[in-house]
CSV table of C-alpha atoms in Angstrom, one decimal:
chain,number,residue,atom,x,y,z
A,9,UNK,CA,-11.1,8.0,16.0
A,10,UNK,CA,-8.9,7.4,19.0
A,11,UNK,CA,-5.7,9.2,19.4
A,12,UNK,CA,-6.1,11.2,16.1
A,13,UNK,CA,-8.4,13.6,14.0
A,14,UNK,CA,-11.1,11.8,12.2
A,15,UNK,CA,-11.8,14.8,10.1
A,16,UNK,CA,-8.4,15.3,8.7
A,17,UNK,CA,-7.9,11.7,7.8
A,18,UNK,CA,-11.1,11.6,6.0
A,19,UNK,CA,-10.7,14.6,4.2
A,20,UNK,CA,-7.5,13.1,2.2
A,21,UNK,CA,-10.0,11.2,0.7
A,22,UNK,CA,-11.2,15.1,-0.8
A,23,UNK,CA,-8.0,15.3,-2.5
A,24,UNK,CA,-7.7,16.3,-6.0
A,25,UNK,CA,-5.3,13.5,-8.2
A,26,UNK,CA,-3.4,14.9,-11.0
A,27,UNK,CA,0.0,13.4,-12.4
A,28,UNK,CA,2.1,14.5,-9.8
A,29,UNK,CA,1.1,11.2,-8.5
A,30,UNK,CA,3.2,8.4,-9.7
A,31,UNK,CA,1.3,5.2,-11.9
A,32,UNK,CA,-2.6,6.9,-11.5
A,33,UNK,CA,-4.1,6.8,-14.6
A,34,UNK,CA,-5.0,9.8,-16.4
A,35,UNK,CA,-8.6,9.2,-16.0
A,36,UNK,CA,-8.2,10.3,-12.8
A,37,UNK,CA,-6.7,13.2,-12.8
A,38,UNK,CA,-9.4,16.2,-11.6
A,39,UNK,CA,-11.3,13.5,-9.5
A,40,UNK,CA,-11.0,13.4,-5.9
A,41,UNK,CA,-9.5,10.2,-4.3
A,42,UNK,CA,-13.3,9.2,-3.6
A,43,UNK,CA,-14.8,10.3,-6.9
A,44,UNK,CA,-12.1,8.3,-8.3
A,45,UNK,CA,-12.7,5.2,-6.1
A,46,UNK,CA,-16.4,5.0,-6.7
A,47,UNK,CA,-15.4,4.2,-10.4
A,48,UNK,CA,-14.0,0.5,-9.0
A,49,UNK,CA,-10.8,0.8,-10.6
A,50,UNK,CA,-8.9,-2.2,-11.2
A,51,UNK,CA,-5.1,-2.7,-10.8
A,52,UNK,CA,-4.3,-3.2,-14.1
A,53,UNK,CA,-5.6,0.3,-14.8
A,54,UNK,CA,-2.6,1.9,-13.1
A,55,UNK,CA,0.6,2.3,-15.4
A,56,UNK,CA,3.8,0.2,-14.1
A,57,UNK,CA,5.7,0.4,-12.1
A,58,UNK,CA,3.6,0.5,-9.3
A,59,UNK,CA,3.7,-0.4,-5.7
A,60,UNK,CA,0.4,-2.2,-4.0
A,61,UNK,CA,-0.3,-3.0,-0.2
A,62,UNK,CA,-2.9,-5.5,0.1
A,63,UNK,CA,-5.7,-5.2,2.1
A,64,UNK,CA,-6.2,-8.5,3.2
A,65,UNK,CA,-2.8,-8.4,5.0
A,66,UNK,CA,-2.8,-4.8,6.5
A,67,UNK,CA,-5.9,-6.3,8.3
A,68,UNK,CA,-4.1,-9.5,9.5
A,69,UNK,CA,-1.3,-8.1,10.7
A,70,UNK,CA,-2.8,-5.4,12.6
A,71,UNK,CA,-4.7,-7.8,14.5
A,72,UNK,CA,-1.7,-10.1,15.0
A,73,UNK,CA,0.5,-7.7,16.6
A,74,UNK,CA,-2.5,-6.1,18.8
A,75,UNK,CA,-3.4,-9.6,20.1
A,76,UNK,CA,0.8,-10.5,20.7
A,77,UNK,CA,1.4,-6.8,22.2
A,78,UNK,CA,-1.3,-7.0,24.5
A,79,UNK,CA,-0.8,-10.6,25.5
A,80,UNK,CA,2.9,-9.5,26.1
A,81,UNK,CA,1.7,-7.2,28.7
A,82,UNK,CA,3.4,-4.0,26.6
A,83,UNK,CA,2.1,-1.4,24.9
A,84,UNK,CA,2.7,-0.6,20.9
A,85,UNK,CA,3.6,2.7,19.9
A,86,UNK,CA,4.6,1.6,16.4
A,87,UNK,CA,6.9,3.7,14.4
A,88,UNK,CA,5.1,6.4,12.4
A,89,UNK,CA,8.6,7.1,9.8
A,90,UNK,CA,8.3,3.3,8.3
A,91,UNK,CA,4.9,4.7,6.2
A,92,UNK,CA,4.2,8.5,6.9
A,93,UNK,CA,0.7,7.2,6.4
A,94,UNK,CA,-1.9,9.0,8.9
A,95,UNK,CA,-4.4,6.9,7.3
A,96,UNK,CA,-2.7,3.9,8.5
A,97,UNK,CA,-1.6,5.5,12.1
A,98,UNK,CA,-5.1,5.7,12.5
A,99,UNK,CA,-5.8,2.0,11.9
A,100,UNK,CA,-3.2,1.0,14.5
A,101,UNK,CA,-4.3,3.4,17.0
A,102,UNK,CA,-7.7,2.3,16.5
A,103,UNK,CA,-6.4,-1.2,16.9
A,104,UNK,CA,-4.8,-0.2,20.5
A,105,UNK,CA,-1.9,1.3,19.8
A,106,UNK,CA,-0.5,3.6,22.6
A,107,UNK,CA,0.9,6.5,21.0
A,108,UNK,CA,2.8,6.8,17.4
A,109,UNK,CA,6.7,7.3,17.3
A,110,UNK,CA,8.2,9.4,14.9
A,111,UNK,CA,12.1,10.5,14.6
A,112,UNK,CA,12.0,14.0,13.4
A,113,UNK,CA,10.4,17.2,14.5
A,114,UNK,CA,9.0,17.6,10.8
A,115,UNK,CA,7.4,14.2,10.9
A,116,UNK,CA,6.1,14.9,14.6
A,117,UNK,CA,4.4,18.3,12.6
A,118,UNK,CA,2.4,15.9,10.1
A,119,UNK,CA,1.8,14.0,12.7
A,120,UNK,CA,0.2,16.7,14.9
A,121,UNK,CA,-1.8,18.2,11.7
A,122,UNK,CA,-3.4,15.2,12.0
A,123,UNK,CA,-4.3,15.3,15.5
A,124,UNK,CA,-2.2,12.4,16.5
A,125,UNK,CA,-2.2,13.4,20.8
A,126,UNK,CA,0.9,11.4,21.8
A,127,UNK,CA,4.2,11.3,20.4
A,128,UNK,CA,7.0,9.3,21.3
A,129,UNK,CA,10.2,11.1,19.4
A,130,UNK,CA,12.6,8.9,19.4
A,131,UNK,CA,15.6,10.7,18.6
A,132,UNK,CA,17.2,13.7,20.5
A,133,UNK,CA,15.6,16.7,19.4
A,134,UNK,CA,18.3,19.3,19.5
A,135,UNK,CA,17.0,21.5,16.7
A,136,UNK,CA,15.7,24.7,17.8
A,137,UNK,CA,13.0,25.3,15.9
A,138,UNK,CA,11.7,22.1,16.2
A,139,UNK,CA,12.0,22.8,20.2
A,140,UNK,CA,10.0,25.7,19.7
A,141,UNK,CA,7.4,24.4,18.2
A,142,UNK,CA,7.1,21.2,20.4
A,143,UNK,CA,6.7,23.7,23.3
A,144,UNK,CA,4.3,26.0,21.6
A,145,UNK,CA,2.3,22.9,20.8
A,146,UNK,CA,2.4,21.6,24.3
A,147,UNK,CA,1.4,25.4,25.5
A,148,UNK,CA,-1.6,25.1,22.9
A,149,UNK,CA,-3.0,21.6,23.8
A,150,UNK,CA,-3.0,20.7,27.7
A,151,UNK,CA,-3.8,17.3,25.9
A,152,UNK,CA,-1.0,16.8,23.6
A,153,UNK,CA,1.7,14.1,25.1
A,154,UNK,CA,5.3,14.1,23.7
A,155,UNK,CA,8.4,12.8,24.7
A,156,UNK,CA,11.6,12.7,23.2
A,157,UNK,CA,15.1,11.3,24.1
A,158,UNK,CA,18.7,12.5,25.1
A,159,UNK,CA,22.0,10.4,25.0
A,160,UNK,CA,24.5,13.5,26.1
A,161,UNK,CA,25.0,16.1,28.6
A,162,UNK,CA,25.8,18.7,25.9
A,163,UNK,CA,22.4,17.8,24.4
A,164,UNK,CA,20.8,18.2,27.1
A,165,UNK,CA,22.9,21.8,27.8
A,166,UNK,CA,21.4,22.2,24.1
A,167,UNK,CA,17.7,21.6,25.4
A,168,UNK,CA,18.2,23.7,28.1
A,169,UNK,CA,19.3,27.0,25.9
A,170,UNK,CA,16.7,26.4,23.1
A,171,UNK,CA,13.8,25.5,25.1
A,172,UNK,CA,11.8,28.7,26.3
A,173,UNK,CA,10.8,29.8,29.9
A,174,UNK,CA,8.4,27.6,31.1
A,175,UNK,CA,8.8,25.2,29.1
A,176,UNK,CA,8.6,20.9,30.6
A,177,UNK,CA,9.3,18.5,28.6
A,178,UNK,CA,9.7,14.5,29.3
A,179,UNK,CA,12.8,13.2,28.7
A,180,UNK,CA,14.1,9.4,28.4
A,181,UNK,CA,17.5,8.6,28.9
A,182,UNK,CA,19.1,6.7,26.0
A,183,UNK,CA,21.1,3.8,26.3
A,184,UNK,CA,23.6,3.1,22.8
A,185,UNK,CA,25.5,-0.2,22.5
A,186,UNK,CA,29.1,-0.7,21.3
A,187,UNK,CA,29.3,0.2,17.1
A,188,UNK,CA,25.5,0.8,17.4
A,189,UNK,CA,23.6,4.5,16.4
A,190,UNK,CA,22.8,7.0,19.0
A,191,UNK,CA,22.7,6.3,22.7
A,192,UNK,CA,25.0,7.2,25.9
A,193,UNK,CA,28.2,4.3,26.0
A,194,UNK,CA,27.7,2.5,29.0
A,195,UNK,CA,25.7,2.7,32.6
A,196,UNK,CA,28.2,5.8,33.8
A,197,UNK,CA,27.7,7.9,31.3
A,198,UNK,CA,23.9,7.1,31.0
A,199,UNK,CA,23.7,8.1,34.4
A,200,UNK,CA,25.5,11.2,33.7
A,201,UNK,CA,23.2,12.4,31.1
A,202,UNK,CA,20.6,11.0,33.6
A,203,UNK,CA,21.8,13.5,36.1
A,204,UNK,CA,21.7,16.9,33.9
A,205,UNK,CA,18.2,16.3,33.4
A,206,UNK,CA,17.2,15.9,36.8
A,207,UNK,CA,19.2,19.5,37.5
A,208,UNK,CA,17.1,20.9,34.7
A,209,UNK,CA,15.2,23.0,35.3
A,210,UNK,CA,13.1,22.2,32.4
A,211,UNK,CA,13.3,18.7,31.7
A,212,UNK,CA,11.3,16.0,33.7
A,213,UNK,CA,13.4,12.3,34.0
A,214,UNK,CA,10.7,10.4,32.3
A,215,UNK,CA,12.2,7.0,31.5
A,216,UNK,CA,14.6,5.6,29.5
A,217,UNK,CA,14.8,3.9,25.8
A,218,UNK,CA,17.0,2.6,22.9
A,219,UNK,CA,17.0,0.8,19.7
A,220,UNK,CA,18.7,-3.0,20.0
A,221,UNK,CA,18.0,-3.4,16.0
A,222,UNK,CA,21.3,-1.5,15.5
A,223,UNK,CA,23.0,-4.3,16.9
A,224,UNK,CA,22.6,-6.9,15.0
A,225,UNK,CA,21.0,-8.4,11.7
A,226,UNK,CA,20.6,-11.8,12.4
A,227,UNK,CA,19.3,-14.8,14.3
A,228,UNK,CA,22.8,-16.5,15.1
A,229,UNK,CA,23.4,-17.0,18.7
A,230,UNK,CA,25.8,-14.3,18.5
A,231,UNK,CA,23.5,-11.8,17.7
A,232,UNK,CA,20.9,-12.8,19.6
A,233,UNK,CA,22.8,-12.3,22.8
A,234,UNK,CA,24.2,-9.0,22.0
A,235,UNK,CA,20.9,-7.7,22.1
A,236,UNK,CA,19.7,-9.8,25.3
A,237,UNK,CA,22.8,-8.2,26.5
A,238,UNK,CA,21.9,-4.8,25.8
A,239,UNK,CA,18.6,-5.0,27.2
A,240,UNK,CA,19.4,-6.5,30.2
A,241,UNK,CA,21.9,-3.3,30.4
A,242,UNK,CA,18.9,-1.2,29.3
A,243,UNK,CA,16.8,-2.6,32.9
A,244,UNK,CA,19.9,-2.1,35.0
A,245,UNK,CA,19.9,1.4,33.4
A,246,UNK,CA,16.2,1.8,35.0
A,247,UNK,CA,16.7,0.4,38.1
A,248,UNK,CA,19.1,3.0,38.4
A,249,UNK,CA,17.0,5.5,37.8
A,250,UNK,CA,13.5,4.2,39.2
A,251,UNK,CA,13.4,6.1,42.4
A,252,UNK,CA,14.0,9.0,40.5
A,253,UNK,CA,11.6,9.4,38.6
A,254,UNK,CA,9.4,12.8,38.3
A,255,UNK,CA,6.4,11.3,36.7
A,256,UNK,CA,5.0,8.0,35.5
A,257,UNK,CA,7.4,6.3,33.8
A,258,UNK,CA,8.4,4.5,30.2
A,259,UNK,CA,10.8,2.0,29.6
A,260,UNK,CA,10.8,1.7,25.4
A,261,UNK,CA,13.0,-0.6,23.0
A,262,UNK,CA,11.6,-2.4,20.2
A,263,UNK,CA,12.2,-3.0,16.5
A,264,UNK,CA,10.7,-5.3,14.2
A,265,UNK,CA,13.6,-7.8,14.1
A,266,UNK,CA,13.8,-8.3,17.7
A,267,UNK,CA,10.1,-8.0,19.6
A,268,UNK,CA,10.0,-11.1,21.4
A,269,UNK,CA,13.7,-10.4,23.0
A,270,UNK,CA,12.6,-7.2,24.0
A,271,UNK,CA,9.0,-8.6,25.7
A,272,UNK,CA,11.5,-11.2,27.3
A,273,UNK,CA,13.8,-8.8,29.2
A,274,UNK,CA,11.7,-5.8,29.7
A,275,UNK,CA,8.1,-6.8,29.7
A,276,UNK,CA,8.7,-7.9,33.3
A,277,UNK,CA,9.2,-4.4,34.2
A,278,UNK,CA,5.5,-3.1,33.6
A,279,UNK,CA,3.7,-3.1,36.7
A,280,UNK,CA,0.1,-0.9,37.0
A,281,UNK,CA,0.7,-1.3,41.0
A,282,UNK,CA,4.0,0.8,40.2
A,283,UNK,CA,7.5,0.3,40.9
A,284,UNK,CA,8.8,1.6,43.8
A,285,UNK,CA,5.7,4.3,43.7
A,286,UNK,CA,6.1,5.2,40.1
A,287,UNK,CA,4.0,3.4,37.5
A,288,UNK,CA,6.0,2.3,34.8
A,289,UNK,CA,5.0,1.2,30.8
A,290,UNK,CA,6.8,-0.7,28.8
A,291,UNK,CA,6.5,0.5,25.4
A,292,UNK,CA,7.7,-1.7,22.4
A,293,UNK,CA,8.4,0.5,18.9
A,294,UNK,CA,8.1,-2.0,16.1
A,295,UNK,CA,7.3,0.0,12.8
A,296,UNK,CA,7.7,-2.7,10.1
A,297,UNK,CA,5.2,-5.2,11.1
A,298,UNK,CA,1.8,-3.4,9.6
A,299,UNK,CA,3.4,-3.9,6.2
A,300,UNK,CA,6.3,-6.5,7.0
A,301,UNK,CA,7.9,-8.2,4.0
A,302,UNK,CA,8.7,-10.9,1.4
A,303,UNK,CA,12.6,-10.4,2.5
A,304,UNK,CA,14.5,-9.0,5.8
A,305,UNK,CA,11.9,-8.8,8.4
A,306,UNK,CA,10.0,-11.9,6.9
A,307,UNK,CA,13.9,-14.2,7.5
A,308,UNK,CA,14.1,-12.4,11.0
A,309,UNK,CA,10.9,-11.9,12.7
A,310,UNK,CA,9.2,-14.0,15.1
A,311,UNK,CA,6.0,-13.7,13.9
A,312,UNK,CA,6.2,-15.8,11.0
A,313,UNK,CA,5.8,-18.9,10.0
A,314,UNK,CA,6.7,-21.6,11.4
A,315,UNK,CA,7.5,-19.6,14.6
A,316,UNK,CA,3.8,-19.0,14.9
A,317,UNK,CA,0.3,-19.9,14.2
A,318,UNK,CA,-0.5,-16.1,13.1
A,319,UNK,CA,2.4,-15.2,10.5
A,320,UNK,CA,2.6,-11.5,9.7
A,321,UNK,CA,2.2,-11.5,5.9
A,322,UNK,CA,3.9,-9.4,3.3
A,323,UNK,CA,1.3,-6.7,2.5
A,324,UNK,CA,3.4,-5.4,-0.2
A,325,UNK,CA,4.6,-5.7,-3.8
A,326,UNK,CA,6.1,-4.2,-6.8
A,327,UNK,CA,4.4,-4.9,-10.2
A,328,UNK,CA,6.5,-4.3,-13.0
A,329,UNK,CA,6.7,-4.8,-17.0
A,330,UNK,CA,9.2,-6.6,-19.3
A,331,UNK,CA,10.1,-3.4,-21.4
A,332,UNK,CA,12.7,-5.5,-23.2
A,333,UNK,CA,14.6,-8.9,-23.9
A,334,UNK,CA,17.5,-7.5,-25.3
A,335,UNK,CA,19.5,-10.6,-24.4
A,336,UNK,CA,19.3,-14.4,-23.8
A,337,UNK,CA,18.6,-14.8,-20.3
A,338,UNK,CA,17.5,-11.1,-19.3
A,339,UNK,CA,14.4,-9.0,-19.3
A,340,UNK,CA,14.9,-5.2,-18.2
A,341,UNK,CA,11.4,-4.5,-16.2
A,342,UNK,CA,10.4,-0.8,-15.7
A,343,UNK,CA,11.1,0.0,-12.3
A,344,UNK,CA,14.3,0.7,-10.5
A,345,UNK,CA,15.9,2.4,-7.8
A,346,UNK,CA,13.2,5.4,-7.9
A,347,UNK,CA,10.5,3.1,-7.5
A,348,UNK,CA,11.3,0.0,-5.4
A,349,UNK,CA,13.4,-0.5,-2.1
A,350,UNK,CA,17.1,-2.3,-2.7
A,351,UNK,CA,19.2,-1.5,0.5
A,352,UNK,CA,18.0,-5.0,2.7
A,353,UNK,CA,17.7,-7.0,-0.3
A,354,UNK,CA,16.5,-7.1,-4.1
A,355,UNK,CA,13.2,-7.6,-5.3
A,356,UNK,CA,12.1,-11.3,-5.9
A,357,UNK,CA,10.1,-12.1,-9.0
A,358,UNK,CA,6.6,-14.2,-7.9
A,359,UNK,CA,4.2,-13.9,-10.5
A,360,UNK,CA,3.6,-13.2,-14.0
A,361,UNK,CA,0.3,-12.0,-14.9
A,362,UNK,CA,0.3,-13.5,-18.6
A,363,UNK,CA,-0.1,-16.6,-16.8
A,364,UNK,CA,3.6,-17.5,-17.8
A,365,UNK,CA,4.9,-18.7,-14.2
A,366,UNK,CA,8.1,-17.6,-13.6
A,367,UNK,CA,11.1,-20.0,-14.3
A,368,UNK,CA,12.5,-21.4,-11.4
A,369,UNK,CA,16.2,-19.9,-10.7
A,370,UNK,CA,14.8,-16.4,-12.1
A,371,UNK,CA,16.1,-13.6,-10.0
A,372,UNK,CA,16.7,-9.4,-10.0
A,373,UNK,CA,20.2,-9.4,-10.3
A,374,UNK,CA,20.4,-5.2,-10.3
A,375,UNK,CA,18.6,-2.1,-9.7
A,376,UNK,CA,19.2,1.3,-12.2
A,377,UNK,CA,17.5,4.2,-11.4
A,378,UNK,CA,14.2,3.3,-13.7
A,379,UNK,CA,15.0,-0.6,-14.7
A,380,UNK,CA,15.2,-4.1,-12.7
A,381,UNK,CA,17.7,-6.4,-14.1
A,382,UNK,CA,15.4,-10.0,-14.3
A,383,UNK,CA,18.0,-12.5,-15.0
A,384,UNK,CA,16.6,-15.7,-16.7
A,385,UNK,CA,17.6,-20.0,-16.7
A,386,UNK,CA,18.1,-21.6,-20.2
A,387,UNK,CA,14.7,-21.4,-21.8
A,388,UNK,CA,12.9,-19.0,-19.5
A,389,UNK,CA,10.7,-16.6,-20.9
A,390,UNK,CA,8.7,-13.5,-19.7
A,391,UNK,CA,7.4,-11.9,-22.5
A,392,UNK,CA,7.5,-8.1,-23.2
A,393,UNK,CA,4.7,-6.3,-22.2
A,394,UNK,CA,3.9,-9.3,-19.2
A,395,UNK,CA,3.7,-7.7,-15.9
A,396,UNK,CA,6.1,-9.6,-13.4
A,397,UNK,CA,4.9,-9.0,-9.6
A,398,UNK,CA,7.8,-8.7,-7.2
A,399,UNK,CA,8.1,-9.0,-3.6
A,400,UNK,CA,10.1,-6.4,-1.3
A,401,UNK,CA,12.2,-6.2,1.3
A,402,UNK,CA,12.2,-2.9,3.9
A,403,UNK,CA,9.1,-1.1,4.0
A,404,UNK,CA,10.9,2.1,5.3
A,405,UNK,CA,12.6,2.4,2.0
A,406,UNK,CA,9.5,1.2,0.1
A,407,UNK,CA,6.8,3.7,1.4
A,408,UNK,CA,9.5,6.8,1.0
A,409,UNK,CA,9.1,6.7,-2.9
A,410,UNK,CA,5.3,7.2,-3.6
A,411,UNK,CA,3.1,9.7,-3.0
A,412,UNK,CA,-0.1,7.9,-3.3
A,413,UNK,CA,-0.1,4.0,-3.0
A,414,UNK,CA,-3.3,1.7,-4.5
A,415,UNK,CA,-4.8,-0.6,-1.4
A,416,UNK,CA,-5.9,-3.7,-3.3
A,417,UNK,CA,-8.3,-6.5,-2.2
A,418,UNK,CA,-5.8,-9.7,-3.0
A,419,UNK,CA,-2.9,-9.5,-4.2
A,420,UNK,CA,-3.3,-13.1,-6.2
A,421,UNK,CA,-6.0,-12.7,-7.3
A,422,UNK,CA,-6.4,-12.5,-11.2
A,423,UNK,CA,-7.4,-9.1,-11.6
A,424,UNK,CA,-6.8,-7.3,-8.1
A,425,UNK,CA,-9.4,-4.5,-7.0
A,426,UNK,CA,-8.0,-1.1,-5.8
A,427,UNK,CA,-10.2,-0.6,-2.7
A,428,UNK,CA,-8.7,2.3,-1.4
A,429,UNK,CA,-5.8,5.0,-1.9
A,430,UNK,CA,-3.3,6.0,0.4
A,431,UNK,CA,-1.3,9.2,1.0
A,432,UNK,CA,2.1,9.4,2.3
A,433,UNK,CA,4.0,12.3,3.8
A,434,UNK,CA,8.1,12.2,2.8
């Protein structure tokens, strides 16, 4: 298994189920994930609420983004927080990907347990004991890669006191933007930061990096050059900086929301013969895409339809019962806030498995902690006990709330299979 431990990954399939995991029927409590998956379970013999990826998809979209990333000429080091999944950061690597990002020193632990060899922190690791244990791994595994980011000189003054004797680690510079996240204002004070690593003494200049997502949310023209306006800030940044480089370098940006504006302004940059001497790889961080959705990143991607002949596909969904009609024109369903994601967007009702389609105008109107709010037309009905699927919008905020997550075989299909379990790490 490239870039990861093939042992470890299989053995989750060695791990005892019991009720701590959310909607896994009691019949499978003592069973291991594979004793339990050689019975052929169905979907309908989990309890709702229960969230689903769909097989089908994960497969499609994988290929879709290796094929785009490689024909892009960048390389995919997809972010690793969206699922906490190693059995799916093993897919993508195997699939190509270049390394796995993470954004915490706690994730880049899982991550390691599971043998993934290169790490692309993206986030300033200040922390000291996660920057003792980053260089205690690197002193334990010649082959482990891992770079993180800075956006400050006082961070990097932080780095410097916490990191012990000896000690190299690759830095990338990180370029913010105006009302964005994290990231030095502006080219001066890049360049500062820039500048303390070079004089340390154990930091390497490996590159710089940033996040144009923060930026904007949409496709208007507006947005759309802010972030063609960072990036082209981002390659003035490294050109800046490209003679003084200590070591191959990486030029990284990347959502989900923006990929192609990203491959437009910095794919340009990768060149095997080396720029100026230093090789340099352009490393795009997209996260969202192995899963994408049925809400934000399906409105704002470029990789859907009708922008392309491969669509990424919503791999996900929320299946959910009517526990109550306790009102004209509203059915509570049993999952809320606990279960489902609700900050980019409310779940959309798309199927009813009685067979009763569901009335046109229907919508989730609120989330409580344990109930959906399924608002109804004149004369809509979804009886009680019907299970209503829902798509989702956000994966990140999906994948945090379960423990153990049912792969089925098709999502419409009449009776789903669950083909595979998988384990998440929040």
């Amino acid at each position: 298994m490239r870039g990861m431990d093939a042992v470890a990954v299989e053995a989750l399939g060695d791990r005892v189920l019991g009720p701590e995991y959310k909607s896994l029927p009691s019949v499978a409590w003592g069973r291991t994930a594979r004793e339990f998956l050689a019975t052929a379970p169905y979907l309908e013999d989990f309890a709702t609420p229960v969230l689903t990826v769909e097989r089908a998809a994960l497969d499609s979209n994988l290929a879709v983004m290796a094929d785009w990333a490689a024909a892009a000429g960048v390389r995919l080091a997809p972010h690793g927080k969206t699922t906490m999944s190693p059995q799916l950061w093993a897919e993508q690597l195997a699939a190509g990907a270049w390394g796995i990002t993470l954004a915490t020193a706690w994730q880049a632990q899982v991550a390691r347990s599971f043998g993934v060899a290169r790490i692309l922190l993206a986030n300033a690791l200040v922390d000291p004991v996660g920057l003792r244990w980053v260089a205690g791994e690197l002193r334990r595994d010649p082959g482990f890669e891992f770079v993180s980011w800075v956006d400050s000189v006082p961070a990097v003054e932080q780095l410097e006191q916490c990191l012990p004797a000896g000690a190299r680690l690759p830095i990338l510079v990180e370029l913010g933007g105006p009302h964005g996240r994290t990231g030095a204002r502006g080219l001066d004070e890049a360049l500062a930061v820039a500048d303390a690593v070079s004089r340390s003494e154990r930091l390497e200049l490996a590159g710089v990096g940033g996040y144009e997502g923060a930026l904007a949310h949409d496709r208007t023209s507006d947005a759309v050059g802010a972030v063609r306006r960072y990036l082209d800030e981002l390659v003035r940044l490294h050109g800046a900086l490209a003679s003084r480089y200590e070591r191959p370098a990486i030029v990284t940006a990347g959502g989900s929301a923006y990929p192609d504006l990203v491959v437009e302004r910095l794919a340009g940059l990768a060149d095997e013969q080396g720029a100026q001497g230093i090789p340099v790889t352009v490393v795009l961080r997209s996260g969202a895409y192995l899963i994408h959705d049925d809400g934000f990143y399906s409105g704002i991607s470029p990789l859907t339809a009708p922008h392309t002949g491969r669509p990424l596909r919503a791999a996900m969904h929320g299946w959910a019962r009517v526990v109550s009609r306790p009102e004209h024109g509203l059915a509570l369903l049993d999952a809320g806030r606990r279960d489902l994601p609700f900050d980019s967007g409310l779940p959309v009702p798309q199927r009813v498995s009685s067979g009763t389609k569901v009335p046109p105008g229907a919508a989730v109107s609120a989330l409580n902690d344990q109930h959906a709010f399924l608002r109804l037309p004149a004369g809509g009905e979804v009886p009680v006990g019907s299970v209503v699927r829902l798509g989702l919008s956000h994966p990140c905020t999906a994948f945090d709330k379960w423990r153990l997550i049912p792969v089925i075989d098709d999502a419409e299909a009449a009776r789903p299979r669950v083909v595979d379990l998988l384990h998440t790490f929040f």
